């Protein structure tokens, strides 16, 4: 089984490639969380004998997205053999992922689990929430996707062979500072729908933002955010808007959605 989350499609593409190569079943984390309703009980997954367990998620603020951590907390993975057969995780990031995998493994650890193999792939940037960051140019997007294809072929091989003790991460120069200081602030204060707003003249009321929101945080056309604490700040609403009518704070940035 492969569980994934994705806002702008990078991780979805990577997870789909892994599923194609391994034949493992792909599951979208928001759909899984929805199965239990807001107050839902734990989610129980029964793995087959020897079945691999994979997790794919984007790095958000040098940490795993909140929705991914919530899923791990609520999920139970049962396997006919103990310990679990083979566990791997892949994060996609625009630049570097800091200690995101350490935090992910800490969540897994609470379930008595740990990754046998962990990977990062640098992919096109989707963050428009930091003033010091800009989206990639079309040329850079192309380069990153081409190089990601090669990385992914290698990762599929490693996972296919169930190689253990593999850690191919892109932690960056000062991962502790980014993850726990800057990322700590970001994850505490900026994962919120409070900064989104819509240009009502540009909005064509297509409802795509509400349809794509993984946590059902948007209602109506033009969109209204519910401010109910569910937003995971994946920016799917912002990036997929066909008229770029959705904005985040005062930042003037472009849009990005994965396409090959
Ligand atoms: C809110 C937010 C925070 C992000 N934080 C980071 C980060 O800390 N480090 C990084 O390299 N990329 C960061 N990114 C970029 C994404 O990790 C990267 O673009 C990823 O591939 C997006 O995956 P997706 O298309 O599956 O959503 C961030 C993106 C968003 C939207």
mmCIF file of N, CA, C and O in Angstrom, residues 129-229:
data_model
loop_
_atom_site.group_PDB
_atom_site.id
_atom_site.type_symbol
_atom_site.label_atom_id
_atom_site.label_comp_id
_atom_site.label_asym_id
_atom_site.label_seq_id
_atom_site.Cartn_x
_atom_site.Cartn_y
_atom_site.Cartn_z
ATOM 1 N N UNK A 129 4.374 31.338 0.157
ATOM 2 C CA UNK A 129 4.087 31.952 1.455
ATOM 3 C C UNK A 129 5.303 32.611 2.103
ATOM 4 O O UNK A 129 5.173 33.213 3.159
ATOM 5 N N UNK A 130 6.478 32.441 1.522
ATOM 6 C CA UNK A 130 7.666 33.050 2.120
ATOM 7 C C UNK A 130 8.185 34.141 1.190
ATOM 8 O O UNK A 130 8.397 33.898 -0.001
ATOM 9 N N UNK A 131 8.455 35.320 1.750
ATOM 10 C CA UNK A 131 8.868 36.450 0.906
ATOM 11 C C UNK A 131 10.201 36.176 0.207
ATOM 12 O O UNK A 131 10.464 36.691 -0.864
ATOM 13 N N UNK A 132 11.044 35.323 0.814
ATOM 14 C CA UNK A 132 12.370 35.073 0.218
ATOM 15 C C UNK A 132 12.341 33.979 -0.853
ATOM 16 O O UNK A 132 13.355 33.659 -1.426
ATOM 17 N N UNK A 133 11.160 33.421 -1.117
ATOM 18 C CA UNK A 133 11.070 32.329 -2.099
ATOM 19 C C UNK A 133 10.283 32.746 -3.334
ATOM 20 O O UNK A 133 9.288 33.455 -3.225
ATOM 21 N N UNK A 134 10.738 32.253 -4.484
ATOM 22 C CA UNK A 134 9.997 32.501 -5.719
ATOM 23 C C UNK A 134 9.763 31.176 -6.420
ATOM 24 O O UNK A 134 10.529 30.232 -6.247
ATOM 25 N N UNK A 135 8.717 31.116 -7.214
ATOM 26 C CA UNK A 135 8.486 29.895 -7.998
ATOM 27 C C UNK A 135 9.599 29.755 -9.031
ATOM 28 O O UNK A 135 10.250 30.733 -9.392
ATOM 29 N N UNK A 136 9.787 28.535 -9.511
ATOM 30 C CA UNK A 136 10.841 28.290 -10.500
ATOM 31 C C UNK A 136 10.437 28.833 -11.872
ATOM 32 O O UNK A 136 9.254 28.876 -12.214
ATOM 33 N N UNK A 137 11.443 29.182 -12.656
ATOM 34 C CA UNK A 137 11.189 29.579 -14.050
ATOM 35 C C UNK A 137 10.754 28.329 -14.821
ATOM 36 O O UNK A 137 11.059 27.198 -14.392
ATOM 37 N N UNK A 138 10.088 28.485 -15.959
ATOM 38 C CA UNK A 138 9.694 27.315 -16.756
ATOM 39 C C UNK A 138 10.887 26.405 -17.091
ATOM 40 O O UNK A 138 10.779 25.179 -17.073
ATOM 41 N N UNK A 139 12.063 27.001 -17.357
ATOM 42 C CA UNK A 139 13.253 26.192 -17.676
ATOM 43 C C UNK A 139 13.665 25.353 -16.475
ATOM 44 O O UNK A 139 13.990 24.185 -16.598
ATOM 45 N N UNK A 140 13.629 25.975 -15.304
ATOM 46 C CA UNK A 140 14.022 25.267 -14.074
ATOM 47 C C UNK A 140 12.999 24.168 -13.752
ATOM 48 O O UNK A 140 13.376 23.082 -13.292
ATOM 49 N N UNK A 141 11.733 24.464 -13.989
ATOM 50 C CA UNK A 141 10.691 23.447 -13.769
ATOM 51 C C UNK A 141 11.001 22.227 -14.632
ATOM 52 O O UNK A 141 10.988 21.089 -14.159
ATOM 53 N N UNK A 142 11.308 22.479 -15.895
ATOM 54 C CA UNK A 142 11.609 21.393 -16.827
ATOM 55 C C UNK A 142 12.817 20.587 -16.342
ATOM 56 O O UNK A 142 12.776 19.357 -16.287
ATOM 57 N N UNK A 143 13.878 21.309 -15.965
ATOM 58 C CA UNK A 143 15.111 20.632 -15.481
ATOM 59 C C UNK A 143 14.808 19.765 -14.266
ATOM 60 O O UNK A 143 15.248 18.617 -14.169
ATOM 61 N N UNK A 144 14.081 20.347 -13.325
ATOM 62 C CA UNK A 144 13.796 19.611 -12.089
ATOM 63 C C UNK A 144 12.983 18.348 -12.379
ATOM 64 O O UNK A 144 13.235 17.291 -11.797
ATOM 65 N N UNK A 145 12.009 18.462 -13.270
ATOM 66 C CA UNK A 145 11.169 17.289 -13.562
ATOM 67 C C UNK A 145 11.984 16.217 -14.285
ATOM 68 O O UNK A 145 11.868 15.022 -13.986
ATOM 69 N N UNK A 146 12.845 16.639 -15.198
ATOM 70 C CA UNK A 146 13.687 15.655 -15.906
ATOM 71 C C UNK A 146 14.602 14.930 -14.921
ATOM 72 O O UNK A 146 14.747 13.711 -14.977
ATOM 73 N N UNK A 147 15.196 15.700 -14.011
ATOM 74 C CA UNK A 147 16.099 15.042 -13.059
ATOM 75 C C UNK A 147 15.303 14.191 -12.062
ATOM 76 O O UNK A 147 15.769 13.127 -11.625
ATOM 77 N N UNK A 148 14.074 14.621 -11.726
ATOM 78 C CA UNK A 148 13.219 13.828 -10.819
ATOM 79 C C UNK A 148 12.872 12.476 -11.450
ATOM 80 O O UNK A 148 12.771 11.459 -10.750
ATOM 81 N N UNK A 149 12.721 12.457 -12.761
ATOM 82 C CA UNK A 149 12.389 11.185 -13.434
ATOM 83 C C UNK A 149 13.495 10.153 -13.212
ATOM 84 O O UNK A 149 13.232 8.982 -12.934
ATOM 85 N N UNK A 150 14.746 10.619 -13.326
ATOM 86 C CA UNK A 150 15.886 9.730 -13.102
ATOM 87 C C UNK A 150 15.933 9.245 -11.663
ATOM 88 O O UNK A 150 16.143 8.060 -11.389
ATOM 89 N N UNK A 151 15.738 10.190 -10.735
ATOM 90 C CA UNK A 151 15.751 9.843 -9.306
ATOM 91 C C UNK A 151 14.684 8.790 -9.018
ATOM 92 O O UNK A 151 14.907 7.829 -8.294
ATOM 93 N N UNK A 152 13.524 9.012 -9.611
ATOM 94 C CA UNK A 152 12.401 8.120 -9.333
ATOM 95 C C UNK A 152 12.634 6.712 -9.885
ATOM 96 O O UNK A 152 12.278 5.721 -9.240
ATOM 97 N N UNK A 153 13.278 6.629 -11.043
ATOM 98 C CA UNK A 153 13.601 5.302 -11.595
ATOM 99 C C UNK A 153 14.469 4.541 -10.601
ATOM 100 O O UNK A 153 14.259 3.374 -10.315
ATOM 101 N N UNK A 154 15.457 5.245 -10.044
ATOM 102 C CA UNK A 154 16.365 4.644 -9.061
ATOM 103 C C UNK A 154 15.582 4.234 -7.798
ATOM 104 O O UNK A 154 15.748 3.125 -7.275
ATOM 105 N N UNK A 155 14.712 5.132 -7.327
ATOM 106 C CA UNK A 155 13.945 4.853 -6.102
ATOM 107 C C UNK A 155 13.043 3.622 -6.315
ATOM 108 O O UNK A 155 12.922 2.766 -5.435
ATOM 109 N N UNK A 156 12.431 3.545 -7.482
ATOM 110 C CA UNK A 156 11.563 2.388 -7.787
ATOM 111 C C UNK A 156 12.374 1.088 -7.695
ATOM 112 O O UNK A 156 11.882 0.071 -7.213
ATOM 113 N N UNK A 157 13.610 1.155 -8.149
ATOM 114 C CA UNK A 157 14.475 -0.030 -8.107
ATOM 115 C C UNK A 157 14.796 -0.423 -6.661
ATOM 116 O O UNK A 157 14.694 -1.592 -6.288
ATOM 117 N N UNK A 158 15.182 0.588 -5.874
ATOM 118 C CA UNK A 158 15.537 0.333 -4.468
ATOM 119 C C UNK A 158 14.342 -0.261 -3.723
ATOM 120 O O UNK A 158 14.462 -1.263 -2.997
ATOM 121 N N UNK A 159 13.172 0.346 -3.941
ATOM 122 C CA UNK A 159 11.961 -0.123 -3.255
ATOM 123 C C UNK A 159 11.569 -1.511 -3.781
ATOM 124 O O UNK A 159 11.208 -2.401 -3.002
ATOM 125 N N UNK A 160 11.684 -1.674 -5.093
ATOM 126 C CA UNK A 160 11.355 -2.976 -5.695
ATOM 127 C C UNK A 160 12.216 -4.093 -5.112
ATOM 128 O O UNK A 160 11.746 -5.203 -4.874
ATOM 129 N N UNK A 161 13.493 -3.780 -4.837
ATOM 130 C CA UNK A 161 14.415 -4.778 -4.270
ATOM 131 C C UNK A 161 14.357 -4.834 -2.756
ATOM 132 O O UNK A 161 15.144 -5.536 -2.122
ATOM 133 N N UNK A 162 13.515 -3.983 -2.163
ATOM 134 C CA UNK A 162 13.355 -3.929 -0.691
ATOM 135 C C UNK A 162 14.690 -3.700 0.010
ATOM 136 O O UNK A 162 14.995 -4.355 1.016
ATOM 137 N N UNK A 163 15.481 -2.798 -0.532
ATOM 138 C CA UNK A 163 16.774 -2.489 0.109
ATOM 139 C C UNK A 163 16.551 -1.733 1.411
ATOM 140 O O UNK A 163 15.760 -0.778 1.439
ATOM 141 N N UNK A 164 17.230 -2.169 2.457
ATOM 142 C CA UNK A 164 17.057 -1.547 3.776
ATOM 143 C C UNK A 164 18.243 -0.643 4.108
ATOM 144 O O UNK A 164 19.307 -0.756 3.505
ATOM 145 N N UNK A 165 18.040 0.241 5.080
ATOM 146 C CA UNK A 165 19.113 1.127 5.545
ATOM 147 C C UNK A 165 19.444 2.212 4.545
ATOM 148 O O UNK A 165 20.523 2.788 4.584
ATOM 149 N N UNK A 166 18.528 2.496 3.636
ATOM 150 C CA UNK A 166 18.785 3.515 2.615
ATOM 151 C C UNK A 166 18.266 4.862 3.109
ATOM 152 O O UNK A 166 17.134 4.967 3.574
ATOM 153 N N UNK A 167 19.114 5.886 3.040
ATOM 154 C CA UNK A 167 18.691 7.244 3.400
ATOM 155 C C UNK A 167 19.234 8.195 2.362
ATOM 156 O O UNK A 167 20.413 8.551 2.405
ATOM 157 N N UNK A 168 18.412 8.569 1.402
ATOM 158 C CA UNK A 168 18.852 9.482 0.344
ATOM 159 C C UNK A 168 18.036 10.751 0.472
ATOM 160 O O UNK A 168 16.988 10.912 -0.159
ATOM 161 N N UNK A 169 18.517 11.635 1.331
ATOM 162 C CA UNK A 169 17.749 12.821 1.695
ATOM 163 C C UNK A 169 18.455 14.090 1.244
ATOM 164 O O UNK A 169 19.639 14.065 0.933
ATOM 165 N N UNK A 170 17.714 15.188 1.204
ATOM 166 C CA UNK A 170 18.285 16.492 0.849
ATOM 167 C C UNK A 170 17.978 17.428 2.016
ATOM 168 O O UNK A 170 16.994 18.164 2.002
ATOM 169 N N UNK A 171 18.844 17.364 3.029
ATOM 170 C CA UNK A 171 18.508 18.064 4.283
ATOM 171 C C UNK A 171 18.835 19.555 4.254
ATOM 172 O O UNK A 171 18.341 20.302 5.089
ATOM 173 N N UNK A 172 19.688 19.993 3.334
ATOM 174 C CA UNK A 172 20.066 21.407 3.306
ATOM 175 C C UNK A 172 21.192 21.693 4.295
ATOM 176 O O UNK A 172 21.625 20.812 5.040
ATOM 177 N N UNK A 173 21.632 22.950 4.319
ATOM 178 C CA UNK A 173 22.838 23.314 5.076
ATOM 179 C C UNK A 173 22.612 23.343 6.591
ATOM 180 O O UNK A 173 23.446 22.848 7.345
ATOM 181 N N UNK A 174 21.528 23.938 7.036
ATOM 182 C CA UNK A 174 21.303 24.052 8.490
ATOM 183 C C UNK A 174 19.910 23.506 8.809
ATOM 184 O O UNK A 174 18.986 24.256 9.149
ATOM 185 N N UNK A 175 19.764 22.165 8.692
ATOM 186 C CA UNK A 175 18.422 21.569 8.813
ATOM 187 C C UNK A 175 17.749 21.809 10.158
ATOM 188 O O UNK A 175 16.532 21.997 10.209
ATOM 189 N N UNK A 176 18.546 21.830 11.230
ATOM 190 C CA UNK A 176 17.917 22.011 12.547
ATOM 191 C C UNK A 176 17.231 23.383 12.611
ATOM 192 O O UNK A 176 16.070 23.501 12.989
ATOM 193 N N UNK A 177 17.956 24.419 12.190
ATOM 194 C CA UNK A 177 17.397 25.785 12.239
ATOM 195 C C UNK A 177 16.160 25.897 11.362
ATOM 196 O O UNK A 177 15.131 26.441 11.766
ATOM 197 N N UNK A 178 16.252 25.360 10.149
ATOM 198 C CA UNK A 178 15.107 25.477 9.249
ATOM 199 C C UNK A 178 13.896 24.699 9.763
ATOM 200 O O UNK A 178 12.779 25.186 9.737
ATOM 201 N N UNK A 179 14.142 23.491 10.241
ATOM 202 C CA UNK A 179 13.005 22.650 10.648
ATOM 203 C C UNK A 179 12.380 23.106 11.954
ATOM 204 O O UNK A 179 11.157 23.249 12.054
ATOM 205 N N UNK A 180 13.235 23.341 12.952
ATOM 206 C CA UNK A 180 12.674 23.568 14.292
ATOM 207 C C UNK A 180 12.514 25.047 14.636
ATOM 208 O O UNK A 180 11.680 25.394 15.464
ATOM 209 N N UNK A 181 13.287 25.938 14.009
ATOM 210 C CA UNK A 181 13.149 27.358 14.329
ATOM 211 C C UNK A 181 12.208 28.013 13.303
ATOM 212 O O UNK A 181 11.066 28.352 13.622
ATOM 213 N N UNK A 182 12.650 28.109 12.050
ATOM 214 C CA UNK A 182 11.797 28.755 11.035
ATOM 215 C C UNK A 182 10.560 27.885 10.781
ATOM 216 O O UNK A 182 9.428 28.350 10.777
ATOM 217 N N UNK A 183 10.802 26.586 10.579
ATOM 218 C CA UNK A 183 9.691 25.655 10.324
ATOM 219 C C UNK A 183 8.758 25.559 11.528
ATOM 220 O O UNK A 183 7.546 25.407 11.375
ATOM 221 N N UNK A 184 9.336 25.657 12.723
ATOM 222 C CA UNK A 184 8.511 25.615 13.933
ATOM 223 C C UNK A 184 7.536 26.777 13.935
ATOM 224 O O UNK A 184 6.344 26.615 14.190
ATOM 225 N N UNK A 185 8.052 27.974 13.595
ATOM 226 C CA UNK A 185 7.189 29.175 13.547
ATOM 227 C C UNK A 185 6.145 29.001 12.432
ATOM 228 O O UNK A 185 4.957 29.233 12.641
ATOM 229 N N UNK A 186 6.623 28.576 11.267
ATOM 230 C CA UNK A 186 5.715 28.417 10.118
ATOM 231 C C UNK A 186 4.573 27.450 10.455
ATOM 232 O O UNK A 186 3.400 27.739 10.242
ATOM 233 N N UNK A 187 4.958 26.292 10.988
ATOM 234 C CA UNK A 187 3.943 25.268 11.245
ATOM 235 C C UNK A 187 2.986 25.658 12.370
ATOM 236 O O UNK A 187 1.843 25.219 12.396
ATOM 237 N N UNK A 188 3.447 26.527 13.259
ATOM 238 C CA UNK A 188 2.576 26.951 14.352
ATOM 239 C C UNK A 188 1.636 28.075 13.916
ATOM 240 O O UNK A 188 0.464 28.098 14.278
ATOM 241 N N UNK A 189 2.162 29.008 13.113
ATOM 242 C CA UNK A 189 1.378 30.228 12.854
ATOM 243 C C UNK A 189 0.856 30.379 11.429
ATOM 244 O O UNK A 189 -0.076 31.145 11.202
ATOM 245 N N UNK A 190 1.474 29.713 10.462
ATOM 246 C CA UNK A 190 1.092 30.015 9.074
ATOM 247 C C UNK A 190 0.282 28.915 8.390
ATOM 248 O O UNK A 190 -0.097 29.056 7.234
ATOM 249 N N UNK A 191 0.035 27.801 9.086
ATOM 250 C CA UNK A 191 -0.838 26.783 8.482
ATOM 251 C C UNK A 191 -2.258 27.146 8.858
ATOM 252 O O UNK A 191 -2.810 26.701 9.861
ATOM 253 N N UNK A 192 -2.803 27.994 8.023
ATOM 254 C CA UNK A 192 -4.117 28.545 8.314
ATOM 255 C C UNK A 192 -4.715 29.046 7.002
ATOM 256 O O UNK A 192 -3.990 29.363 6.063
ATOM 257 N N UNK A 193 -6.045 29.114 6.962
ATOM 258 C CA UNK A 193 -6.694 29.670 5.767
ATOM 259 C C UNK A 193 -6.914 31.179 5.892
ATOM 260 O O UNK A 193 -7.515 31.796 5.026
ATOM 261 N N UNK A 194 -6.401 31.779 6.972
ATOM 262 C CA UNK A 194 -6.658 33.211 7.229
ATOM 263 C C UNK A 194 -6.038 34.115 6.160
ATOM 264 O O UNK A 194 -6.466 35.246 6.001
ATOM 265 N N UNK A 195 -5.013 33.627 5.467
ATOM 266 C CA UNK A 195 -4.298 34.510 4.530
ATOM 267 C C UNK A 195 -4.821 34.430 3.092
ATOM 268 O O UNK A 195 -4.367 35.163 2.231
ATOM 269 N N UNK A 196 -5.742 33.505 2.827
ATOM 270 C CA UNK A 196 -6.278 33.403 1.461
ATOM 271 C C UNK A 196 -7.359 34.459 1.245
ATOM 272 O O UNK A 196 -8.166 34.729 2.129
ATOM 273 N N UNK A 197 -7.373 34.995 0.056
ATOM 274 C CA UNK A 197 -8.477 35.880 -0.320
ATOM 275 C C UNK A 197 -8.716 35.752 -1.814
ATOM 276 O O UNK A 197 -7.850 35.282 -2.550
ATOM 277 N N UNK A 198 -9.918 36.129 -2.253
ATOM 278 C CA UNK A 198 -10.262 35.965 -3.658
ATOM 279 C C UNK A 198 -10.570 37.313 -4.287
ATOM 280 O O UNK A 198 -11.213 38.163 -3.665
ATOM 281 N N UNK A 199 -10.066 37.480 -5.478
ATOM 282 C CA UNK A 199 -10.400 38.661 -6.274
ATOM 283 C C UNK A 199 -11.744 38.346 -6.949
ATOM 284 O O UNK A 199 -11.807 37.584 -7.911
ATOM 285 N N UNK A 200 -12.788 38.919 -6.418
ATOM 286 C CA UNK A 200 -14.138 38.514 -6.866
ATOM 287 C C UNK A 200 -14.414 38.884 -8.317
ATOM 288 O O UNK A 200 -15.245 38.264 -8.975
ATOM 289 N N UNK A 201 -13.718 39.895 -8.816
ATOM 290 C CA UNK A 201 -13.921 40.254 -10.229
ATOM 291 C C UNK A 201 -13.285 39.228 -11.154
ATOM 292 O O UNK A 201 -13.785 38.955 -12.244
ATOM 293 N N UNK A 202 -12.191 38.656 -10.712
ATOM 294 C CA UNK A 202 -11.488 37.662 -11.546
ATOM 295 C C UNK A 202 -12.122 36.273 -11.412
ATOM 296 O O UNK A 202 -12.054 35.458 -12.348
ATOM 297 N N UNK A 203 -12.739 35.998 -10.290
ATOM 298 C CA UNK A 203 -13.313 34.652 -10.042
ATOM 299 C C UNK A 203 -14.443 34.358 -11.024
ATOM 300 O O UNK A 203 -15.345 35.171 -11.210
ATOM 301 N N UNK A 204 -14.397 33.167 -11.644
ATOM 302 C CA UNK A 204 -15.455 32.800 -12.597
ATOM 303 C C UNK A 204 -16.444 31.810 -11.960
ATOM 304 O O UNK A 204 -17.249 31.194 -12.637
ATOM 305 N N UNK A 205 -16.322 31.640 -10.658
ATOM 306 C CA UNK A 205 -17.267 30.828 -9.883
ATOM 307 C C UNK A 205 -17.355 29.387 -10.404
ATOM 308 O O UNK A 205 -18.420 28.799 -10.478
ATOM 309 N N UNK A 206 -16.208 28.837 -10.781
ATOM 310 C CA UNK A 206 -16.207 27.460 -11.313
ATOM 311 C C UNK A 206 -16.273 26.429 -10.193
ATOM 312 O O UNK A 206 -16.608 25.267 -10.428
ATOM 313 N N UNK A 207 -15.886 26.830 -8.985
ATOM 314 C CA UNK A 207 -15.963 25.908 -7.843
ATOM 315 C C UNK A 207 -14.829 24.904 -7.775
ATOM 316 O O UNK A 207 -14.836 24.016 -6.914
ATOM 317 N N UNK A 208 -13.825 25.044 -8.655
ATOM 318 C CA UNK A 208 -12.717 24.072 -8.671
ATOM 319 C C UNK A 208 -11.943 24.084 -7.349
ATOM 320 O O UNK A 208 -11.541 23.035 -6.844
ATOM 321 N N UNK A 209 -11.767 25.259 -6.780
ATOM 322 C CA UNK A 209 -11.010 25.373 -5.521
ATOM 323 C C UNK A 209 -11.671 24.524 -4.425
ATOM 324 O O UNK A 209 -10.997 23.775 -3.714
ATOM 325 N N UNK A 210 -13.012 24.644 -4.326
ATOM 326 C CA UNK A 210 -13.724 23.882 -3.287
ATOM 327 C C UNK A 210 -13.643 22.386 -3.581
ATOM 328 O O UNK A 210 -13.465 21.563 -2.680
ATOM 329 N N UNK A 211 -13.733 22.047 -4.868
ATOM 330 C CA UNK A 211 -13.704 20.637 -5.251
ATOM 331 C C UNK A 211 -12.345 20.009 -4.939
ATOM 332 O O UNK A 211 -12.260 18.851 -4.508
ATOM 333 N N UNK A 212 -11.278 20.767 -5.134
ATOM 334 C CA UNK A 212 -9.930 20.213 -4.954
ATOM 335 C C UNK A 212 -9.418 20.305 -3.520
ATOM 336 O O UNK A 212 -8.427 19.661 -3.183
ATOM 337 N N UNK A 213 -10.079 21.118 -2.687
ATOM 338 C CA UNK A 213 -9.560 21.274 -1.322
ATOM 339 C C UNK A 213 -9.580 19.916 -0.618
ATOM 340 O O UNK A 213 -10.630 19.299 -0.469
ATOM 341 N N UNK A 214 -8.425 19.448 -0.153
ATOM 342 C CA UNK A 214 -8.366 18.097 0.414
ATOM 343 C C UNK A 214 -9.055 17.980 1.768
ATOM 344 O O UNK A 214 -9.328 16.879 2.225
ATOM 345 N N UNK A 215 -9.321 19.138 2.394
ATOM 346 C CA UNK A 215 -9.921 19.065 3.733
ATOM 347 C C UNK A 215 -11.308 19.707 3.769
ATOM 348 O O UNK A 215 -11.844 19.984 4.839
ATOM 349 N N UNK A 216 -11.868 19.960 2.579
ATOM 350 C CA UNK A 216 -13.227 20.499 2.490
ATOM 351 C C UNK A 216 -13.372 21.800 3.294
ATOM 352 O O UNK A 216 -14.340 21.980 4.027
ATOM 353 N N UNK A 217 -12.394 22.676 3.108
ATOM 354 C CA UNK A 217 -12.354 23.917 3.902
ATOM 355 C C UNK A 217 -12.966 25.100 3.149
ATOM 356 O O UNK A 217 -12.975 26.219 3.640
ATOM 357 N N UNK A 218 -13.460 24.845 1.904
ATOM 358 C CA UNK A 218 -13.954 25.961 1.088
ATOM 359 C C UNK A 218 -15.413 25.716 0.738
ATOM 360 O O UNK A 218 -15.794 24.608 0.347
ATOM 361 N N UNK A 219 -16.223 26.774 0.863
ATOM 362 C CA UNK A 219 -17.621 26.630 0.433
ATOM 363 C C UNK A 219 -18.001 27.841 -0.399
ATOM 364 O O UNK A 219 -17.436 28.919 -0.260
ATOM 365 N N UNK A 220 -18.997 27.641 -1.265
ATOM 366 C CA UNK A 220 -19.567 28.738 -2.039
ATOM 367 C C UNK A 220 -18.720 29.176 -3.208
ATOM 368 O O UNK A 220 -17.587 28.761 -3.384
ATOM 369 N N UNK A 221 -19.340 30.001 -4.068
ATOM 370 C CA UNK A 221 -18.623 30.644 -5.167
ATOM 371 C C UNK A 221 -19.078 32.097 -5.199
ATOM 372 O O UNK A 221 -20.295 32.332 -5.279
ATOM 373 N N UNK A 222 -18.187 33.048 -5.164
ATOM 374 C CA UNK A 222 -16.748 32.919 -4.959
ATOM 375 C C UNK A 222 -16.439 32.221 -3.634
ATOM 376 O O UNK A 222 -17.273 32.222 -2.728
ATOM 377 N N UNK A 223 -15.256 31.623 -3.558
ATOM 378 C CA UNK A 223 -14.942 30.791 -2.395
ATOM 379 C C UNK A 223 -14.906 31.544 -1.068
ATOM 380 O O UNK A 223 -14.482 32.693 -1.003
ATOM 381 N N UNK A 224 -15.373 30.843 -0.064
ATOM 382 C CA UNK A 224 -15.213 31.351 1.304
ATOM 383 C C UNK A 224 -14.532 30.255 2.098
ATOM 384 O O UNK A 224 -14.971 29.096 2.048
ATOM 385 N N UNK A 225 -13.492 30.612 2.810
ATOM 386 C CA UNK A 225 -12.786 29.637 3.635
ATOM 387 C C UNK A 225 -13.496 29.543 4.975
ATOM 388 O O UNK A 225 -13.954 30.554 5.523
ATOM 389 N N UNK A 226 -13.570 28.315 5.484
ATOM 390 C CA UNK A 226 -14.400 28.108 6.674
ATOM 391 C C UNK A 226 -13.757 28.577 7.973
ATOM 392 O O UNK A 226 -14.437 28.738 8.975
ATOM 393 N N UNK A 227 -12.462 28.756 7.964
ATOM 394 C CA UNK A 227 -11.724 29.150 9.182
ATOM 395 C C UNK A 227 -12.039 28.199 10.338
ATOM 396 O O UNK A 227 -12.306 28.637 11.457
ATOM 397 N N UNK A 228 -12.060 26.908 10.037
ATOM 398 C CA UNK A 228 -12.383 25.935 11.090
ATOM 399 C C UNK A 228 -11.155 25.146 11.554
ATOM 400 O O UNK A 228 -11.276 24.125 12.227
ATOM 401 N N UNK A 229 -9.974 25.609 11.142
ATOM 402 C CA UNK A 229 -8.739 24.965 11.608
ATOM 403 C C UNK A 229 -8.340 23.750 10.787
ATOM 404 O O UNK A 229 -7.356 23.081 11.102
#
